[in-house]
Amino acid sequence: MKKNCDIKNTSECAGDIAAILLSGRQEKRATVIGLKGDLGSGKTTFTKALAKKLGVADTVLSPTFVIEKIYKLPAGKPFRHLIHIDAYRLDSAEELRALGWDEILSEPKNLIVIEWPERVKKLLPKGSFEVKFKFIDDRTREISWK
């Protein structure tokens, strides 16, 4: 599906995707969303909106320099943690594995959002959700998902 989203309705796109994720959950492992797009295309803005839709109370910040941030979700949600990973600064998939990837992936109550998934593609499970961001203009992005 494709949708053009400006800054104001990125939350609506995130809500659409959250509904899809919650309806088609894997119970054997974490749910993984790969966010693809150029720098400044809206990946972190989208993650902030998704976190808000799922009830994250903390301020969501880009994990560019720390690689990974973990946010606790409210009780009663299908997921316990939103794990936001930025693979941009990783040189290989093995660096992600060194950060505990296998452990976080094995927990079915984790929702993992990973920016720049193409950098660690060989570690992503089959059936991972993919969201693509295309820069249209200063205020508009095309967001597509499958």
PDB file of N, CA and C in Angstrom, residues 52-92:
ATOM      1  N   LYS A  52       4.112   6.610  19.762  1.00  0.00           N
ATOM      2  CA  LYS A  52       3.009   7.318  20.412  1.00  0.00           C
ATOM      3  C   LYS A  52       1.708   6.534  20.264  1.00  0.00           C
ATOM      4  N   LYS A  53       1.451   5.999  19.064  1.00  0.00           N
ATOM      5  CA  LYS A  53       0.239   5.198  18.824  1.00  0.00           C
ATOM      6  C   LYS A  53       0.204   3.967  19.722  1.00  0.00           C
ATOM      7  N   LEU A  54       1.375   3.412  20.021  1.00  0.00           N
ATOM      8  CA  LEU A  54       1.445   2.211  20.856  1.00  0.00           C
ATOM      9  C   LEU A  54       1.492   2.523  22.347  1.00  0.00           C
ATOM     10  N   GLY A  55       1.540   3.816  22.693  1.00  0.00           N
ATOM     11  CA  GLY A  55       1.482   4.199  24.099  1.00  0.00           C
ATOM     12  C   GLY A  55       2.798   4.471  24.783  1.00  0.00           C
ATOM     13  N   VAL A  56       3.879   4.634  24.029  1.00  0.00           N
ATOM     14  CA  VAL A  56       5.169   4.957  24.645  1.00  0.00           C
ATOM     15  C   VAL A  56       5.070   6.348  25.266  1.00  0.00           C
ATOM     16  N   ALA A  57       5.390   6.432  26.540  1.00  0.00           N
ATOM     17  CA  ALA A  57       5.304   7.712  27.253  1.00  0.00           C
ATOM     18  C   ALA A  57       6.589   8.530  27.127  1.00  0.00           C
ATOM     19  N   ASP A  58       7.712   7.864  26.938  1.00  0.00           N
ATOM     20  CA  ASP A  58       9.009   8.545  26.843  1.00  0.00           C
ATOM     21  C   ASP A  58       9.130   9.317  25.533  1.00  0.00           C
ATOM     22  N   THR A  59      10.034  10.285  25.530  1.00  0.00           N
ATOM     23  CA  THR A  59      10.364  10.989  24.297  1.00  0.00           C
ATOM     24  C   THR A  59      11.226  10.069  23.446  1.00  0.00           C
ATOM     25  N   VAL A  60      10.808   9.836  22.224  1.00  0.00           N
ATOM     26  CA  VAL A  60      11.546   8.963  21.319  1.00  0.00           C
ATOM     27  C   VAL A  60      12.550   9.804  20.537  1.00  0.00           C
ATOM     28  N   LEU A  61      13.808   9.409  20.644  1.00  0.00           N
ATOM     29  CA  LEU A  61      14.897  10.115  19.967  1.00  0.00           C
ATOM     30  C   LEU A  61      15.595   9.174  18.995  1.00  0.00           C
ATOM     31  N   SER A  62      16.247   9.734  18.014  1.00  0.00           N
ATOM     32  CA  SER A  62      16.979   8.925  17.049  1.00  0.00           C
ATOM     33  C   SER A  62      18.114   8.186  17.749  1.00  0.00           C
ATOM     34  N   PRO A  63      18.263   6.891  17.455  1.00  0.00           N
ATOM     35  CA  PRO A  63      19.373   6.136  18.045  1.00  0.00           C
ATOM     36  C   PRO A  63      20.632   6.146  17.176  1.00  0.00           C
ATOM     37  N   THR A  64      20.784   7.138  16.328  1.00  0.00           N
ATOM     38  CA  THR A  64      21.900   7.170  15.377  1.00  0.00           C
ATOM     39  C   THR A  64      23.253   6.932  16.038  1.00  0.00           C
ATOM     40  N   PHE A  65      23.519   7.593  17.142  1.00  0.00           N
ATOM     41  CA  PHE A  65      24.845   7.475  17.756  1.00  0.00           C
ATOM     42  C   PHE A  65      24.938   6.373  18.793  1.00  0.00           C
ATOM     43  N   VAL A  66      23.812   5.930  19.339  1.00  0.00           N
ATOM     44  CA  VAL A  66      23.842   4.859  20.332  1.00  0.00           C
ATOM     45  C   VAL A  66      23.408   3.523  19.732  1.00  0.00           C
ATOM     46  N   ILE A  67      22.980   3.518  18.496  1.00  0.00           N
ATOM     47  CA  ILE A  67      22.548   2.372  17.712  1.00  0.00           C
ATOM     48  C   ILE A  67      21.180   1.835  18.125  1.00  0.00           C
ATOM     49  N   GLU A  68      20.911   1.718  19.424  1.00  0.00           N
ATOM     50  CA  GLU A  68      19.676   1.068  19.881  1.00  0.00           C
ATOM     51  C   GLU A  68      19.082   1.799  21.085  1.00  0.00           C
ATOM     52  N   LYS A  69      17.773   1.964  21.051  1.00  0.00           N
ATOM     53  CA  LYS A  69      17.033   2.497  22.198  1.00  0.00           C
ATOM     54  C   LYS A  69      15.854   1.567  22.451  1.00  0.00           C
ATOM     55  N   ILE A  70      15.579   1.328  23.714  1.00  0.00           N
ATOM     56  CA  ILE A  70      14.487   0.427  24.087  1.00  0.00           C
ATOM     57  C   ILE A  70      13.466   1.212  24.894  1.00  0.00           C
ATOM     58  N   TYR A  71      12.203   1.095  24.478  1.00  0.00           N
ATOM     59  CA  TYR A  71      11.103   1.783  25.147  1.00  0.00           C
ATOM     60  C   TYR A  71      10.113   0.753  25.661  1.00  0.00           C
ATOM     61  N   LYS A  72       9.685   0.955  26.882  1.00  0.00           N
ATOM     62  CA  LYS A  72       8.702   0.063  27.489  1.00  0.00           C
ATOM     63  C   LYS A  72       7.308   0.492  27.039  1.00  0.00           C
ATOM     64  N   LEU A  73       6.481  -0.486  26.711  1.00  0.00           N
ATOM     65  CA  LEU A  73       5.101  -0.214  26.329  1.00  0.00           C
ATOM     66  C   LEU A  73       4.185  -0.462  27.522  1.00  0.00           C
ATOM     67  N   PRO A  74       3.040   0.194  27.553  1.00  0.00           N
ATOM     68  CA  PRO A  74       2.119   0.034  28.683  1.00  0.00           C
ATOM     69  C   PRO A  74       1.626  -1.408  28.823  1.00  0.00           C
ATOM     70  N   ALA A  75       1.311  -1.785  30.040  1.00  0.00           N
ATOM     71  CA  ALA A  75       0.759  -3.117  30.309  1.00  0.00           C
ATOM     72  C   ALA A  75      -0.529  -3.295  29.501  1.00  0.00           C
ATOM     73  N   GLY A  76      -0.791  -4.514  29.110  1.00  0.00           N
ATOM     74  CA  GLY A  76      -2.006  -4.816  28.368  1.00  0.00           C
ATOM     75  C   GLY A  76      -1.851  -4.711  26.859  1.00  0.00           C
ATOM     76  N   LYS A  77      -0.698  -4.277  26.394  1.00  0.00           N
ATOM     77  CA  LYS A  77      -0.436  -4.193  24.954  1.00  0.00           C
ATOM     78  C   LYS A  77       0.133  -5.531  24.480  1.00  0.00           C
ATOM     79  N   PRO A  78      -0.012  -5.852  23.201  1.00  0.00           N
ATOM     80  CA  PRO A  78       0.542  -7.120  22.702  1.00  0.00           C
ATOM     81  C   PRO A  78       2.073  -7.162  22.727  1.00  0.00           C
ATOM     82  N   PHE A  79       2.697  -5.995  22.745  1.00  0.00           N
ATOM     83  CA  PHE A  79       4.147  -5.921  22.818  1.00  0.00           C
ATOM     84  C   PHE A  79       4.556  -5.327  24.157  1.00  0.00           C
ATOM     85  N   ARG A  80       5.700  -5.759  24.696  1.00  0.00           N
ATOM     86  CA  ARG A  80       6.230  -5.189  25.936  1.00  0.00           C
ATOM     87  C   ARG A  80       7.237  -4.085  25.670  1.00  0.00           C
ATOM     88  N   HIS A  81       7.982  -4.230  24.571  1.00  0.00           N
ATOM     89  CA  HIS A  81       9.045  -3.271  24.257  1.00  0.00           C
ATOM     90  C   HIS A  81       9.014  -2.882  22.791  1.00  0.00           C
ATOM     91  N   LEU A  82       9.300  -1.615  22.565  1.00  0.00           N
ATOM     92  CA  LEU A  82       9.592  -1.114  21.231  1.00  0.00           C
ATOM     93  C   LEU A  82      11.103  -0.905  21.209  1.00  0.00           C
ATOM     94  N   ILE A  83      11.770  -1.605  20.326  1.00  0.00           N
ATOM     95  CA  ILE A  83      13.223  -1.505  20.219  1.00  0.00           C
ATOM     96  C   ILE A  83      13.531  -0.803  18.906  1.00  0.00           C
ATOM     97  N   HIS A  84      14.133   0.369  19.009  1.00  0.00           N
ATOM     98  CA  HIS A  84      14.426   1.216  17.851  1.00  0.00           C
ATOM     99  C   HIS A  84      15.917   1.128  17.565  1.00  0.00           C
ATOM    100  N   ILE A  85      16.258   0.611  16.397  1.00  0.00           N
ATOM    101  CA  ILE A  85      17.656   0.410  16.015  1.00  0.00           C
ATOM    102  C   ILE A  85      17.957   1.226  14.758  1.00  0.00           C
ATOM    103  N   ASP A  86      19.098   1.879  14.755  1.00  0.00           N
ATOM    104  CA  ASP A  86      19.569   2.586  13.576  1.00  0.00           C
ATOM    105  C   ASP A  86      20.861   1.905  13.127  1.00  0.00           C
ATOM    106  N   ALA A  87      20.790   1.179  12.014  1.00  0.00           N
ATOM    107  CA  ALA A  87      21.937   0.405  11.529  1.00  0.00           C
ATOM    108  C   ALA A  87      22.860   1.210  10.613  1.00  0.00           C
ATOM    109  N   TYR A  88      22.599   2.505  10.461  1.00  0.00           N
ATOM    110  CA  TYR A  88      23.365   3.331   9.530  1.00  0.00           C
ATOM    111  C   TYR A  88      24.867   3.279   9.795  1.00  0.00           C
ATOM    112  N   ARG A  89      25.268   3.288  11.047  1.00  0.00           N
ATOM    113  CA  ARG A  89      26.688   3.328  11.401  1.00  0.00           C
ATOM    114  C   ARG A  89      27.327   1.938  11.549  1.00  0.00           C
ATOM    115  N   LEU A  90      26.553   0.901  11.321  1.00  0.00           N
ATOM    116  CA  LEU A  90      27.107  -0.450  11.416  1.00  0.00           C
ATOM    117  C   LEU A  90      27.804  -0.810  10.117  1.00  0.00           C
ATOM    118  N   ASP A  91      28.944  -1.468  10.242  1.00  0.00           N
ATOM    119  CA  ASP A  91      29.692  -1.894   9.064  1.00  0.00           C
ATOM    120  C   ASP A  91      29.282  -3.275   8.580  1.00  0.00           C
ATOM    121  N   SER A  92      28.664  -4.052   9.473  1.00  0.00           N
ATOM    122  CA  SER A  92      28.255  -5.403   9.086  1.00  0.00           C
ATOM    123  C   SER A  92      27.117  -5.879   9.980  1.00  0.00           C
TER     124      SER A  92
END
